[in-house]
Amino acid sequence: MNSSHANKMTILNKEIIQQTFYKLLPQHAFRNPVMACVWIGTVLTVVATLMGSTSLGFGLLLTLILLVTVLFANYAEAVAEAKGRGQAASLRQARENLMANKLTDLDSSQTPELISANLLKKEDLVLIKAGEIIPADGEIVRGFATINESAVTGESAPVLREANTDRSGVIAGTKVLTDQIVVRVSNEAGHSFLDKMIALVEGANRQKTPNEIALGILLNIMTITFIVVVVTLPFIGSMVGIKISVVLLVALLVCLIPTTIGGLLPAIGIAGMNRALKANVLAKSGKAVEVAGDIDVLLLDKTGTITYGDRQATAFYPLTGIGMSELRQAAMMTSFADPTPEGKSVVSLAREMGETVQEPEQAAFIQFSAATRLSGVDLADGHQIRKGALDAILGFTEQDIRNNIELKTRVEQVASKGATPLVVAANHTILGVIELSDVIKQGIKERFALLREMGIKTIMVTGDNPLTAAAIAAEAGVDDYIAEARPEDKLACIRNEQAEGKLVAMVGDGTNDAPALAQADIGLAMNSGTQAAKEAGNMVDLDSDPTKLLDVVEIGKQQLITRGALTTFSLANDVSKYFVILPALFAVAVPQLEVLNILHLGSPKSAVISALIFNALIIPMLIPLALRGVKFKPASALQLLRRNMLIYGVGGVVFPFIAIKLIDLVVAVWI
């Protein structure tokens, strides 16, 4: 993703500073109940000081510290939002001032009408030539072209997009490098996929995630509880002859309520969306990012995800009584209208071997589909030739594999190598087998092993026969597989896993994947895929890399770990501050409480000021961690919990004591 704007952003950016103070307005401040308490406490401290509740200097100093605490919380949110706006700016820049060559209809011979891209409507047809920018999201309905998507993805290598395939989707702002295409617009102006994403990363339409809402409720309950406690203290104190000033009560309240996590919570949520976008993944909501961290099952296509997806025909195996040339010619005939890379490789290999068959005239071509799992041609003389998966061809020829031992043996030989066997038939006669070879991606087995450590089950989905599927599954290290899979099989698998209470994620790019993408808890659609797939999924990968799902899981887990770690640290901080503030309030009237002054701080006033200074400073100190996220290392939930409790729990208790003591040494000199 191009994010030069975001990269140039400094921590003292004018826009950030303005937003920091702008968020002091009540309509913004009161959106965060925890920090709203600090805001109100600041006002109360000013009023109480002016009314003589405490010395003027001490009161104004506490007021300043409380105000700075609110400003630091605002600053954390402003920085996160600025990063989002920077990333959004790069997206918006990619499609500014675009023009479009609008067609009246697909077969029109009229000169296209040149109009602003903002005037395009859904279903409009647009002609785009080499060197032009694609003006709107849509699908190619005619032609093919190489496209530079660097303006959106940051990847300079051109990609091929072609009509009537699962790689027909195009996005506004990308550039056509070769040939020309006709695109059908898929969204009204201002409602494109990128428009929605821009709004999300800018924070304008950011919705809180369920986990964020739950944590917010917990923090609010804790805050209310501490308010009740603090409000009752004067009455309890009066019973034993202790008078507590309003200023000290406010200081106690601010130190007890979870101000650290309260101030950082919005920034953590925004940063999660930004991290997903940095990985070139457009999440439709923050919820999608977090759900990815809770995933139990990953449903992965074999081709393009586990393997490179570049299956090529590598050999022809004719059955007894069938000539090699006859098999190759029949295979070529079935592949002329097969737009898949596999189909094109069959034609290429046959020609390399000397076949010169031309595309037949007046023939009806049957294109390959995931439902039928075969392709072919019906010739003018009545001959029907088909190429496809074993079960599909057996159904076409109405034969039983048990009656053709040679075919069974040949298919098993090809499959046992991890290759994919395609069977060729003419009318009701099976001619032979084509071997399609693919290669498993490097490092994929290790990644699956890490997922297994995290308790995530991996299921490979493939149209291959069970023998091939088993060989590849064993080599790749997946936990389970579905062979000879149809689109409805993916949907059934997802529903079965969800019925057991599991969260499921899957990748898809075709229209036939849309139901499964919509059903899955996390549906990662490819940017190169069809519009139906992108609309059905709740994430879109701009790089169109199916393995990105593994990265999405890690981003989601990092988001959950970051929020959990900082929450633990914040609550642990409150424990330490409690032992600092309480003796300061009551030590004079109740000398027995002096035993709680374990830090031996200079005076009650210096103790209060030191605790509040620490409470304010810890927020900006943790901003980089909130934005970057806690480093994620694959481990079980129990291991992660132990690590977080040790580092952020124990550390969160110990660190404030050290920091407050050091601050007090400086403060005590002046107080």
PDB file of N, CA and C in Angstrom, residues 58 169 326 599 643:
ATOM      1  N   PHE A  58      -0.847  24.245  44.906  1.00  0.00           N
ATOM      2  CA  PHE A  58      -1.051  22.797  44.870  1.00  0.00           C
ATOM      3  C   PHE A  58      -2.264  22.435  44.002  1.00  0.00           C
ATOM      4  N   GLY A 169     -12.285  -9.227 -11.634  1.00  0.00           N
ATOM      5  CA  GLY A 169     -12.532  -8.021 -10.855  1.00  0.00           C
ATOM      6  C   GLY A 169     -11.439  -6.975 -11.015  1.00  0.00           C
ATOM      7  N   GLU A 326      -4.260 -39.590 -30.768  1.00  0.00           N
ATOM      8  CA  GLU A 326      -5.709 -39.497 -30.610  1.00  0.00           C
ATOM      9  C   GLU A 326      -6.073 -38.855 -29.275  1.00  0.00           C
ATOM     10  N   LEU A 599       6.986   3.028  50.035  1.00  0.00           N
ATOM     11  CA  LEU A 599       7.980   3.723  49.225  1.00  0.00           C
ATOM     12  C   LEU A 599       8.680   4.838  49.992  1.00  0.00           C
ATOM     13  N   ARG A 643       2.428 -15.624  29.882  1.00  0.00           N
ATOM     14  CA  ARG A 643       3.400 -14.616  29.490  1.00  0.00           C
ATOM     15  C   ARG A 643       2.893 -13.215  29.785  1.00  0.00           C
TER      16      ARG A 643
END
